[in-house]
mmCIF file of C-alpha atoms and ligand atoms in Angstrom:
data_model
loop_
_atom_site.group_PDB
_atom_site.id
_atom_site.type_symbol
_atom_site.label_atom_id
_atom_site.label_comp_id
_atom_site.label_asym_id
_atom_site.label_seq_id
_atom_site.Cartn_x
_atom_site.Cartn_y
_atom_site.Cartn_z
ATOM 1 C CA MET A 244 112.833 75.998 97.419
ATOM 2 C CA ILE A 245 112.434 79.393 95.770
ATOM 3 C CA GLU A 246 109.709 79.403 93.129
ATOM 4 C CA LEU A 247 109.800 81.653 90.102
ATOM 5 C CA LYS A 248 106.374 82.853 89.023
ATOM 6 C CA SER A 249 104.903 82.388 85.554
ATOM 7 C CA ASN A 250 103.264 85.301 83.740
ATOM 8 C CA ARG A 251 99.856 83.917 84.639
ATOM 9 C CA GLU A 252 100.789 83.731 88.314
ATOM 10 C CA ILE A 253 102.196 87.250 88.225
ATOM 11 C CA GLU A 254 98.902 88.579 86.824
ATOM 12 C CA LEU A 255 96.972 86.928 89.672
ATOM 13 C CA MET A 256 99.434 88.304 92.226
ATOM 14 C CA LYS A 257 99.163 91.789 90.726
ATOM 15 C CA HIS A 258 95.435 91.627 91.317
ATOM 16 C CA ALA A 259 95.887 90.322 94.881
ATOM 17 C CA GLY A 260 98.339 93.189 95.437
ATOM 18 C CA HIS A 261 95.990 95.785 94.030
ATOM 19 C CA ILE A 262 93.133 94.683 96.275
ATOM 20 C CA ASN A 263 95.583 94.722 99.174
ATOM 21 C CA PHE A 264 96.417 98.358 98.367
ATOM 22 C CA LEU A 265 92.724 99.273 98.149
ATOM 23 C CA THR A 266 92.033 97.535 101.471
ATOM 24 C CA HIS A 267 94.744 99.641 103.092
ATOM 25 C CA GLU A 268 93.033 102.710 101.625
ATOM 26 C CA GLU A 269 89.743 101.651 103.264
ATOM 27 C CA VAL A 270 91.474 101.282 106.622
ATOM 28 C CA ARG A 271 93.317 104.589 106.193
ATOM 29 C CA LYS A 272 90.042 106.414 105.519
ATOM 30 C CA ASN A 273 88.512 105.045 108.716
ATOM 31 C CA ILE A 274 91.420 105.134 111.144
ATOM 32 C CA ARG A 275 90.784 107.783 113.827
ATOM 33 C CA VAL A 276 90.490 108.480 117.532
ATOM 34 C CA GLY A 277 87.823 106.320 119.155
ATOM 35 C CA ILE A 278 87.533 103.583 116.523
ATOM 36 C CA SER A 279 88.295 100.095 117.792
ATOM 37 C CA THR A 280 90.879 97.916 116.087
ATOM 38 C CA LYS A 281 88.139 95.280 115.687
ATOM 39 C CA ALA A 282 86.014 97.776 113.727
ATOM 40 C CA LEU A 283 88.963 98.399 111.376
ATOM 41 C CA ASN A 284 89.425 94.650 111.009
ATOM 42 C CA ASP A 285 85.765 94.263 110.043
ATOM 43 C CA ILE A 286 85.971 97.059 107.472
ATOM 44 C CA ALA A 287 88.978 95.354 105.874
ATOM 45 C CA HIS A 288 87.362 91.911 106.033
ATOM 46 C CA LYS A 289 84.197 93.050 104.278
ATOM 47 C CA PHE A 290 86.132 94.960 101.630
ATOM 48 C CA ILE A 291 88.364 91.982 100.813
ATOM 49 C CA LEU A 292 85.369 89.639 100.445
ATOM 50 C CA LYS A 293 83.397 92.180 98.404
ATOM 51 C CA SER A 294 86.406 92.360 96.054
ATOM 52 C CA GLY A 295 86.231 88.619 95.371
ATOM 53 C CA CYS A 296 89.309 87.850 97.481
ATOM 54 C CA GLU A 297 90.066 86.249 100.829
ATOM 55 C CA PRO A 298 91.955 87.575 103.863
ATOM 56 C CA SER A 299 95.203 85.583 103.859
ATOM 57 C CA PHE A 300 95.765 85.810 107.597
ATOM 58 C CA LEU A 301 92.375 84.563 108.837
ATOM 59 C CA GLY A 302 93.016 81.043 110.140
ATOM 60 C CA PHE A 303 96.670 81.071 109.038
ATOM 61 C CA GLU A 304 98.389 78.908 111.660
ATOM 62 C CA GLY A 305 95.257 79.554 113.731
ATOM 63 C CA TYR A 306 95.382 83.375 113.583
ATOM 64 C CA PRO A 307 91.935 84.555 114.759
ATOM 65 C CA ALA A 308 91.379 87.757 112.699
ATOM 66 C CA SER A 309 91.500 89.032 109.109
ATOM 67 C CA ILE A 310 94.275 91.598 109.509
ATOM 68 C CA CYS A 311 96.914 92.445 112.120
ATOM 69 C CA ILE A 312 96.796 95.767 113.987
ATOM 70 C CA SER A 313 99.710 96.476 116.301
ATOM 71 C CA VAL A 314 99.608 99.580 118.501
ATOM 72 C CA ASN A 315 102.579 101.468 120.038
ATOM 73 C CA ASP A 316 104.928 98.915 121.660
ATOM 74 C CA GLU A 317 103.264 96.112 119.708
ATOM 75 C CA VAL A 318 105.580 95.340 116.792
ATOM 76 C CA VAL A 319 103.513 92.912 114.717
ATOM 77 C CA HIS A 320 100.707 90.322 114.890
ATOM 78 C CA GLY A 321 98.469 92.417 117.148
ATOM 79 C CA ILE A 322 94.985 90.872 117.236
ATOM 80 C CA PRO A 323 92.156 93.360 116.570
ATOM 81 C CA SER A 324 90.027 93.894 119.669
ATOM 82 C CA LYS A 325 87.685 96.326 121.431
ATOM 83 C CA ARG A 326 90.708 98.552 122.114
ATOM 84 C CA LYS A 327 89.914 102.077 120.957
ATOM 85 C CA LEU A 328 92.583 104.156 119.272
ATOM 86 C CA LYS A 329 93.802 107.267 121.077
ATOM 87 C CA LEU A 330 95.496 110.470 120.009
ATOM 88 C CA GLY A 331 99.200 109.845 119.439
ATOM 89 C CA ASP A 332 98.898 106.074 118.990
ATOM 90 C CA VAL A 333 101.309 104.474 116.523
ATOM 91 C CA VAL A 334 99.237 101.940 114.596
ATOM 92 C CA SER A 335 100.742 99.307 112.278
ATOM 93 C CA VAL A 336 98.254 97.679 109.933
ATOM 94 C CA ASP A 337 99.328 94.473 108.172
ATOM 95 C CA ILE A 338 97.090 93.023 105.453
ATOM 96 C CA GLY A 339 97.258 89.794 103.440
ATOM 97 C CA VAL A 340 94.969 89.332 100.446
ATOM 98 C CA CYS A 341 94.521 86.108 98.483
ATOM 99 C CA TYR A 342 93.109 86.013 94.943
ATOM 100 C CA LYS A 343 92.526 82.666 93.228
ATOM 101 C CA GLY A 344 95.071 81.026 95.500
ATOM 102 C CA TYR A 345 97.775 83.701 95.229
ATOM 103 C CA HIS A 346 98.730 86.013 98.064
ATOM 104 C CA SER A 347 99.940 89.555 98.656
ATOM 105 C CA ASP A 348 101.289 91.016 101.883
ATOM 106 C CA SER A 349 101.615 94.689 102.814
ATOM 107 C CA ALA A 350 101.872 96.841 105.936
ATOM 108 C CA ASN A 351 101.607 100.539 106.785
ATOM 109 C CA THR A 352 102.030 102.453 110.012
ATOM 110 C CA TYR A 353 99.935 105.478 110.978
ATOM 111 C CA ILE A 354 100.078 108.003 113.777
ATOM 112 C CA ILE A 355 96.676 109.024 115.142
ATOM 113 C CA GLY A 356 96.811 112.812 115.082
ATOM 114 C CA ASN A 357 100.348 113.688 116.006
ATOM 115 C CA ALA A 358 103.075 112.395 118.263
ATOM 116 C CA PRO A 359 106.419 113.593 119.642
ATOM 117 C CA LYS A 360 108.980 114.386 116.953
ATOM 118 C CA GLU A 361 111.053 111.274 117.668
ATOM 119 C CA VAL A 362 107.996 109.069 117.125
ATOM 120 C CA GLU A 363 107.101 110.881 113.896
ATOM 121 C CA ASN A 364 110.699 110.306 112.789
ATOM 122 C CA LEU A 365 110.511 106.610 113.678
ATOM 123 C CA VAL A 366 107.501 106.139 111.403
ATOM 124 C CA GLN A 367 108.921 108.234 108.564
ATOM 125 C CA ASN A 368 112.314 106.539 108.728
ATOM 126 C CA THR A 369 110.860 103.037 108.849
ATOM 127 C CA LYS A 370 108.980 103.835 105.652
ATOM 128 C CA GLU A 371 112.142 105.228 104.111
ATOM 129 C CA SER A 372 114.113 102.130 105.160
ATOM 130 C CA LEU A 373 111.678 99.985 103.178
ATOM 131 C CA TYR A 374 112.370 102.003 100.034
ATOM 132 C CA LYS A 375 116.136 101.912 100.699
ATOM 133 C CA GLY A 376 115.887 98.129 100.850
ATOM 134 C CA LEU A 377 113.773 97.921 97.707
ATOM 135 C CA SER A 378 116.140 100.244 95.796
ATOM 136 C CA VAL A 379 118.825 97.567 95.329
ATOM 137 C CA ILE A 380 116.466 94.877 94.019
ATOM 138 C CA LYS A 381 117.084 93.407 90.588
ATOM 139 C CA ASP A 382 118.015 90.100 89.017
ATOM 140 C CA GLY A 383 121.408 88.865 90.245
ATOM 141 C CA VAL A 384 121.645 90.978 93.419
ATOM 142 C CA LYS A 385 122.192 89.146 96.710
ATOM 143 C CA ILE A 386 119.150 89.039 98.994
ATOM 144 C CA SER A 387 121.417 90.065 101.866
ATOM 145 C CA ASP A 388 122.034 93.400 100.114
ATOM 146 C CA ILE A 389 118.414 94.356 100.883
ATOM 147 C CA GLY A 390 119.016 93.819 104.592
ATOM 148 C CA ARG A 391 122.295 95.678 104.468
ATOM 149 C CA GLU A 392 120.570 98.777 103.061
ATOM 150 C CA ILE A 393 117.824 98.639 105.681
ATOM 151 C CA GLU A 394 120.219 98.015 108.555
ATOM 152 C CA ASN A 395 122.656 100.753 107.534
ATOM 153 C CA PHE A 396 119.851 103.267 107.164
ATOM 154 C CA ALA A 397 118.272 102.294 110.511
ATOM 155 C CA LYS A 398 121.656 102.575 112.233
ATOM 156 C CA SER A 399 122.217 106.030 110.741
ATOM 157 C CA LYS A 400 118.923 107.083 112.350
ATOM 158 C CA LYS A 401 119.760 105.317 115.654
ATOM 159 C CA LEU A 402 116.778 102.974 115.347
ATOM 160 C CA GLY A 403 116.642 99.300 116.315
ATOM 161 C CA VAL A 404 116.093 96.575 113.700
ATOM 162 C CA VAL A 405 113.964 93.631 114.810
ATOM 163 C CA ARG A 406 115.789 90.457 113.753
ATOM 164 C CA GLU A 407 113.511 87.624 114.845
ATOM 165 C CA LEU A 408 110.961 88.376 112.117
ATOM 166 C CA VAL A 409 111.945 88.759 108.483
ATOM 167 C CA GLY A 410 110.556 89.323 105.002
ATOM 168 C CA HIS A 411 109.801 86.320 102.824
ATOM 169 C CA GLY A 412 108.796 84.933 99.477
ATOM 170 C CA VAL A 413 105.110 85.224 98.564
ATOM 171 C CA GLY A 414 103.024 83.123 96.188
ATOM 172 C CA ARG A 415 100.655 80.242 96.696
ATOM 173 C CA SER A 416 101.571 80.571 100.358
ATOM 174 C CA ILE A 417 101.708 83.836 102.230
ATOM 175 C CA HIS A 418 105.135 82.806 103.561
ATOM 176 C CA GLU A 419 107.505 81.078 101.140
ATOM 177 C CA ASP A 420 111.256 80.822 100.672
ATOM 178 C CA PRO A 421 113.471 82.763 100.707
ATOM 179 C CA ASP A 422 113.838 84.612 104.011
ATOM 180 C CA VAL A 423 114.477 88.313 103.464
ATOM 181 C CA PRO A 424 116.152 89.617 106.650
ATOM 182 C CA ASN A 425 116.215 93.311 107.508
ATOM 183 C CA TYR A 426 119.894 93.079 108.452
ATOM 184 C CA TYR A 427 123.048 91.952 106.725
ATOM 185 C CA THR A 428 123.813 88.232 106.627
ATOM 186 C CA LYS A 429 126.480 86.190 104.878
ATOM 187 C CA ASP A 430 123.847 84.369 102.818
ATOM 188 C CA ASN A 431 124.826 84.435 99.144
ATOM 189 C CA THR A 432 121.378 83.596 97.709
ATOM 190 C CA LYS A 433 120.634 85.833 94.746
ATOM 191 C CA LEU A 434 117.444 87.440 93.547
ATOM 192 C CA LYS A 435 116.123 86.176 90.239
ATOM 193 C CA SER A 436 113.731 87.690 87.778
ATOM 194 C CA GLY A 437 110.281 86.179 88.456
ATOM 195 C CA MET A 438 110.721 85.918 92.214
ATOM 196 C CA VAL A 439 108.092 87.617 94.359
ATOM 197 C CA ILE A 440 109.171 88.714 97.824
ATOM 198 C CA ALA A 441 107.789 90.738 100.716
ATOM 199 C CA VAL A 442 110.240 93.227 102.227
ATOM 200 C CA GLU A 443 109.139 94.369 105.670
ATOM 201 C CA PRO A 444 111.385 96.322 108.023
ATOM 202 C CA MET A 445 110.236 96.516 111.656
ATOM 203 C CA LEU A 446 112.161 99.302 113.397
ATOM 204 C CA THR A 447 112.108 100.323 117.038
ATOM 205 C CA LEU A 448 112.665 103.622 118.810
ATOM 206 C CA GLY A 449 114.689 101.922 121.539
ATOM 207 C CA SER A 450 116.224 98.479 121.845
ATOM 208 C CA ARG A 451 115.497 95.845 119.179
ATOM 209 C CA GLN A 452 114.619 93.266 121.840
ATOM 210 C CA ILE A 453 111.112 91.818 121.653
ATOM 211 C CA TYR A 454 108.902 89.308 123.433
ATOM 212 C CA MET A 455 105.648 87.473 122.762
ATOM 213 C CA GLU A 456 102.470 88.322 124.679
ATOM 214 C CA GLU A 457 100.410 85.702 126.490
ATOM 215 C CA ASP A 458 97.987 85.554 123.552
ATOM 216 C CA GLU A 459 100.881 83.822 121.724
ATOM 217 C CA TRP A 460 100.557 86.180 118.762
ATOM 218 C CA THR A 461 101.314 89.774 119.690
ATOM 219 C CA ILE A 462 105.002 90.655 119.512
ATOM 220 C CA LYS A 463 106.026 93.613 121.704
ATOM 221 C CA THR A 464 109.170 95.619 122.343
ATOM 222 C CA GLU A 465 110.817 94.649 125.597
ATOM 223 C CA ASP A 466 111.453 98.250 126.639
ATOM 224 C CA GLY A 467 107.867 99.334 125.892
ATOM 225 C CA LEU A 468 108.933 101.929 123.312
ATOM 226 C CA PRO A 469 107.038 102.207 120.018
ATOM 227 C CA SER A 470 107.919 100.444 116.780
ATOM 228 C CA ALA A 471 106.847 100.835 113.163
ATOM 229 C CA HIS A 472 106.385 98.406 110.267
ATOM 230 C CA PHE A 473 106.157 98.939 106.520
ATOM 231 C CA GLU A 474 105.883 96.198 103.912
ATOM 232 C CA HIS A 475 105.436 95.766 100.188
ATOM 233 C CA THR A 476 105.195 92.660 98.037
ATOM 234 C CA VAL A 477 107.419 93.114 94.984
ATOM 235 C CA LEU A 478 108.194 91.267 91.774
ATOM 236 C CA VAL A 479 111.891 91.005 90.904
ATOM 237 C CA THR A 480 112.640 91.865 87.282
ATOM 238 C CA LYS A 481 115.749 91.856 85.110
ATOM 239 C CA ASP A 482 116.421 95.545 85.692
ATOM 240 C CA GLY A 483 114.665 96.249 88.978
ATOM 241 C CA PHE A 484 111.372 95.497 90.636
ATOM 242 C CA VAL A 485 107.647 96.167 90.482
ATOM 243 C CA ILE A 486 105.695 96.917 93.661
ATOM 244 C CA LEU A 487 102.579 94.735 93.533
ATOM 245 C CA THR A 488 100.935 96.263 96.612
ATOM 246 C CA GLY A 489 101.320 99.910 95.603
ATOM 247 C CA GLU A 490 98.926 102.268 93.861
HETATM 248 MG MG1 MG B 724 102.588 91.432 106.362
HETATM 249 MG MG1 MG B 725 105.029 89.589 105.483
#
Protein backbone atom coordinates (compact mmCIF):
# COMPACT_ATOMS: atom_id res chain seq x y z
CA MET A 1 0.00 0.00 0.00
CA ILE A 2 1.28 3.46 -0.88
CA GLU A 3 1.06 5.87 2.05
CA LEU A 4 0.55 9.58 1.62
CA LYS A 5 2.37 11.66 4.21
CA SER A 6 0.72 14.21 6.49
CA ASN A 7 2.23 17.67 6.93
CA ARG A 8 3.66 16.60 10.27
CA GLU A 9 5.31 13.56 8.71
CA ILE A 10 6.69 15.66 5.87
CA GLU A 11 8.32 18.04 8.36
CA LEU A 12 10.02 15.11 10.12
CA MET A 13 11.17 13.69 6.78
CA LYS A 14 12.52 17.08 5.71
CA HIS A 15 14.67 17.06 8.82
CA ALA A 16 15.81 13.46 8.21
CA GLY A 17 16.66 14.51 4.65
CA HIS A 18 18.58 17.56 5.74
CA ILE A 19 20.72 15.57 8.16
CA ASN A 20 21.26 13.04 5.39
CA PHE A 21 22.57 15.84 3.15
CA LEU A 22 24.87 17.12 5.90
CA THR A 23 26.18 13.60 6.53
CA HIS A 24 27.07 13.31 2.86
CA GLU A 25 28.93 16.62 3.20
CA GLU A 26 30.95 15.18 6.11
CA VAL A 27 31.88 12.15 4.03
CA ARG A 28 32.71 14.30 1.00
CA LYS A 29 35.07 16.45 3.08
CA ASN A 30 36.96 13.37 4.28
CA ILE A 31 37.01 11.17 1.20
CA ARG A 32 40.58 10.90 -0.14
CA VAL A 33 43.41 8.58 -1.09
CA GLY A 34 44.43 6.36 1.82
CA ILE A 35 41.30 6.66 3.97
CA SER A 36 39.55 3.37 4.68
CA THR A 37 35.88 2.91 3.91
CA LYS A 38 35.41 1.94 7.58
CA ALA A 39 36.83 5.31 8.66
CA LEU A 40 34.28 7.07 6.41
CA ASN A 41 31.53 4.90 7.88
CA ASP A 42 32.57 5.92 11.40
CA ILE A 43 32.61 9.61 10.50
CA ALA A 44 29.07 9.31 9.13
CA HIS A 45 27.89 7.24 12.09
CA LYS A 46 29.12 9.75 14.65
CA PHE A 47 27.70 12.69 12.73
CA ILE A 48 24.25 11.10 12.43
CA LEU A 49 24.11 10.32 16.17
CA LYS A 50 25.43 13.77 17.12
CA SER A 51 22.58 15.23 15.03
CA GLY A 52 19.97 13.40 17.11
CA CYS A 53 19.22 10.87 14.36
CA GLU A 54 19.89 7.20 13.69
CA PRO A 55 21.59 5.47 10.75
CA SER A 56 18.72 3.74 8.94
CA PHE A 57 20.84 0.96 7.47
CA LEU A 58 22.55 -0.28 10.65
CA GLY A 59 20.87 -3.60 11.47
CA PHE A 60 18.36 -3.27 8.61
CA GLU A 61 17.76 -6.88 7.56
CA GLY A 62 21.00 -7.59 9.43
CA TYR A 63 23.19 -5.07 7.55
CA PRO A 64 26.37 -4.72 9.64
CA ALA A 65 27.36 -1.04 9.09
CA SER A 66 25.89 2.48 9.22
CA ILE A 67 26.30 3.40 5.56
CA CYS A 68 27.06 1.58 2.30
CA ILE A 69 30.28 2.29 0.39
CA SER A 70 30.64 0.56 -2.96
CA VAL A 71 33.93 0.87 -4.86
CA ASN A 72 34.51 0.48 -8.63
CA ASP A 73 32.74 -2.71 -9.80
CA GLU A 74 30.69 -2.77 -6.60
CA VAL A 75 27.27 -1.38 -7.52
CA VAL A 76 25.57 -1.05 -4.13
CA HIS A 77 25.52 -2.42 -0.56
CA GLY A 78 29.31 -2.48 -0.18
CA ILE A 79 30.19 -3.03 3.49
CA PRO A 80 32.74 -0.53 4.87
CA SER A 81 36.03 -2.24 5.70
CA LYS A 82 39.77 -1.70 6.13
CA ARG A 83 40.01 -1.24 2.35
CA LYS A 84 41.87 1.99 1.62
CA LEU A 85 40.76 4.21 -1.23
CA LYS A 86 43.14 4.64 -4.16
CA LEU A 87 43.59 7.24 -6.87
CA GLY A 88 40.98 6.74 -9.58
CA ASP A 89 38.55 4.73 -7.44
CA VAL A 90 34.85 5.24 -8.15
CA VAL A 91 33.19 5.39 -4.74
CA SER A 92 29.41 5.26 -4.23
CA VAL A 93 28.25 6.37 -0.80
CA ASP A 94 24.68 5.51 0.22
CA ILE A 95 23.27 6.98 3.44
CA GLY A 96 19.99 6.43 5.30
CA VAL A 97 19.05 8.74 8.16
CA CYS A 98 16.12 8.25 10.52
CA TYR A 99 14.63 11.08 12.60
CA LYS A 100 11.84 10.34 15.08
CA GLY A 101 10.92 7.21 13.16
CA TYR A 102 11.02 8.72 9.66
CA HIS A 103 13.67 7.90 7.09
CA SER A 104 15.58 9.53 4.25
CA ASP A 105 17.75 7.81 1.66
CA SER A 106 20.39 9.39 -0.57
CA ALA A 107 23.47 8.35 -2.54
CA ASN A 108 26.38 10.09 -4.26
CA THR A 109 29.30 8.79 -6.28
CA TYR A 110 32.80 10.28 -6.16
CA ILE A 111 35.97 9.74 -8.13
CA ILE A 112 39.15 9.84 -6.04
CA GLY A 113 41.36 12.27 -7.94
CA ASN A 114 40.66 11.62 -11.57
CA ALA A 115 39.85 8.69 -13.81
CA PRO A 116 39.73 7.92 -17.53
CA LYS A 117 37.28 10.10 -19.46
CA GLU A 118 34.76 7.28 -19.91
CA VAL A 119 34.63 6.73 -16.15
CA GLU A 120 34.23 10.46 -15.49
CA ASN A 121 31.38 10.42 -18.01
CA LEU A 122 29.76 7.43 -16.31
CA VAL A 123 29.62 9.29 -13.00
CA GLN A 124 28.45 12.57 -14.53
CA ASN A 125 25.79 10.88 -16.65
CA THR A 126 24.47 8.77 -13.79
CA LYS A 127 23.97 11.98 -11.82
CA GLU A 128 22.28 13.58 -14.80
CA SER A 129 20.02 10.53 -15.26
CA LEU A 130 18.74 11.02 -11.71
CA TYR A 131 17.71 14.59 -12.52
CA LYS A 132 16.15 13.48 -15.83
CA GLY A 133 14.06 11.00 -13.86
CA LEU A 134 13.09 13.56 -11.23
CA SER A 135 12.15 16.15 -13.90
CA VAL A 136 8.87 14.41 -14.80
CA ILE A 137 7.63 14.04 -11.22
CA LYS A 138 4.33 15.62 -10.25
CA ASP A 139 0.88 14.58 -9.10
CA GLY A 140 -0.85 12.38 -11.69
CA VAL A 141 2.25 11.27 -13.63
CA LYS A 142 2.85 7.53 -14.00
CA ILE A 143 5.72 6.17 -11.90
CA SER A 144 6.94 4.32 -14.99
CA ASP A 145 7.60 7.67 -16.68
CA ILE A 146 10.49 8.22 -14.23
CA GLY A 147 12.11 4.98 -15.36
CA ARG A 148 11.50 5.78 -19.00
CA GLU A 149 13.42 9.06 -18.67
CA ILE A 150 16.32 7.38 -16.88
CA GLU A 151 16.47 4.46 -19.29
CA ASN A 152 16.28 6.62 -22.42
CA PHE A 153 19.02 8.90 -21.14
CA ALA A 154 21.26 5.97 -20.12
CA LYS A 155 20.76 4.35 -23.53
CA SER A 156 21.68 7.60 -25.29
CA LYS A 157 24.97 7.52 -23.37
CA LYS A 158 25.47 3.77 -24.02
CA LEU A 159 25.37 2.95 -20.31
CA GLY A 160 23.78 -0.10 -18.68
CA VAL A 161 20.81 0.23 -16.31
CA VAL A 162 20.76 -2.17 -13.37
CA ARG A 163 17.26 -3.65 -13.17
CA GLU A 164 17.34 -5.95 -10.15
CA LEU A 165 17.44 -3.03 -7.70
CA VAL A 166 14.97 -0.17 -7.87
CA GLY A 167 13.90 3.03 -6.14
CA HIS A 168 11.13 2.89 -3.57
CA GLY A 169 8.76 4.69 -1.28
CA VAL A 170 10.25 6.10 1.93
CA GLY A 171 8.59 6.87 5.25
CA ARG A 172 8.34 5.00 8.51
CA SER A 173 10.30 2.30 6.72
CA ILE A 174 13.36 2.93 4.62
CA HIS A 175 11.80 0.77 1.88
CA GLU A 176 8.07 1.17 1.25
CA ASP A 177 5.72 0.82 -1.70
CA PRO A 178 5.81 1.71 -4.51
CA ASP A 179 8.76 0.32 -6.47
CA VAL A 180 10.36 2.99 -8.64
CA PRO A 181 12.24 1.16 -11.42
CA ASN A 182 14.99 2.84 -13.42
CA TYR A 183 13.55 1.45 -16.66
CA TYR A 184 10.22 1.59 -18.40
CA THR A 185 7.49 -0.81 -17.27
CA LYS A 186 3.83 -1.16 -18.16
CA ASP A 187 2.80 -0.37 -14.58
CA ASN A 188 0.12 2.32 -14.58
CA THR A 189 0.48 3.37 -10.92
CA LYS A 190 0.43 7.15 -10.65
CA LEU A 191 2.30 9.54 -8.42
CA LYS A 192 0.19 11.44 -5.93
CA SER A 193 0.83 14.61 -4.03
CA GLY A 194 2.07 13.63 -0.55
CA MET A 195 3.97 10.55 -1.68
CA VAL A 196 7.65 10.38 -0.75
CA ILE A 197 9.87 8.29 -3.00
CA ALA A 198 13.57 7.58 -3.46
CA VAL A 199 14.76 7.66 -7.07
CA GLU A 200 18.11 5.93 -7.48
CA PRO A 201 19.59 5.06 -10.86
CA MET A 202 22.50 2.59 -10.83
CA LEU A 203 24.29 2.76 -14.19
CA THR A 204 27.15 0.65 -15.48
CA LEU A 205 29.96 1.32 -17.93
CA GLY A 206 29.55 -2.12 -19.48
CA SER A 207 26.85 -4.76 -19.23
CA ARG A 208 23.99 -4.30 -16.74
CA GLN A 209 24.48 -7.83 -15.40
CA ILE A 210 25.26 -8.11 -11.69
CA TYR A 211 25.93 -10.73 -9.05
CA MET A 212 26.05 -10.92 -5.26
CA GLU A 213 29.35 -11.37 -3.41
CA GLU A 214 29.89 -14.12 -0.84
CA ASP A 215 29.25 -11.63 1.97
CA GLU A 216 25.61 -11.76 0.76
CA TRP A 217 25.42 -7.97 0.62
CA THR A 218 27.79 -6.50 -1.94
CA ILE A 219 26.35 -6.34 -5.45
CA LYS A 220 28.97 -6.27 -8.23
CA THR A 221 28.99 -5.94 -12.00
CA GLU A 222 29.54 -9.26 -13.71
CA ASP A 223 32.05 -7.85 -16.19
CA GLY A 224 34.08 -6.08 -13.48
CA LEU A 225 33.55 -2.63 -15.01
CA PRO A 226 32.68 0.32 -12.76
CA SER A 227 29.19 1.53 -11.92
CA ALA A 228 27.78 4.68 -10.35
CA HIS A 229 24.77 5.40 -8.13
CA PHE A 230 22.93 8.62 -7.31
CA GLU A 231 19.81 8.90 -5.17
CA HIS A 232 17.51 11.51 -3.71
CA THR A 233 14.43 11.21 -1.54
CA VAL A 234 11.73 13.49 -2.93
CA LEU A 235 8.26 14.65 -1.96
CA VAL A 236 5.69 14.61 -4.77
CA THR A 237 3.64 17.79 -4.97
CA LYS A 238 0.73 18.99 -7.10
CA ASP A 239 3.00 20.79 -9.55
CA GLY A 240 6.32 19.00 -9.16
CA PHE A 241 8.54 17.74 -6.39
CA VAL A 242 10.74 18.82 -3.51
CA ILE A 243 14.12 17.16 -2.95
CA LEU A 244 14.29 16.32 0.76
CA THR A 245 17.93 15.19 0.71
CA GLY A 246 19.35 18.22 -1.10
CA GLU A 247 20.95 21.38 0.22
MG1 LIG B 1 20.06 4.49 -0.69
MG1 LIG C 1 17.16 3.63 -1.69
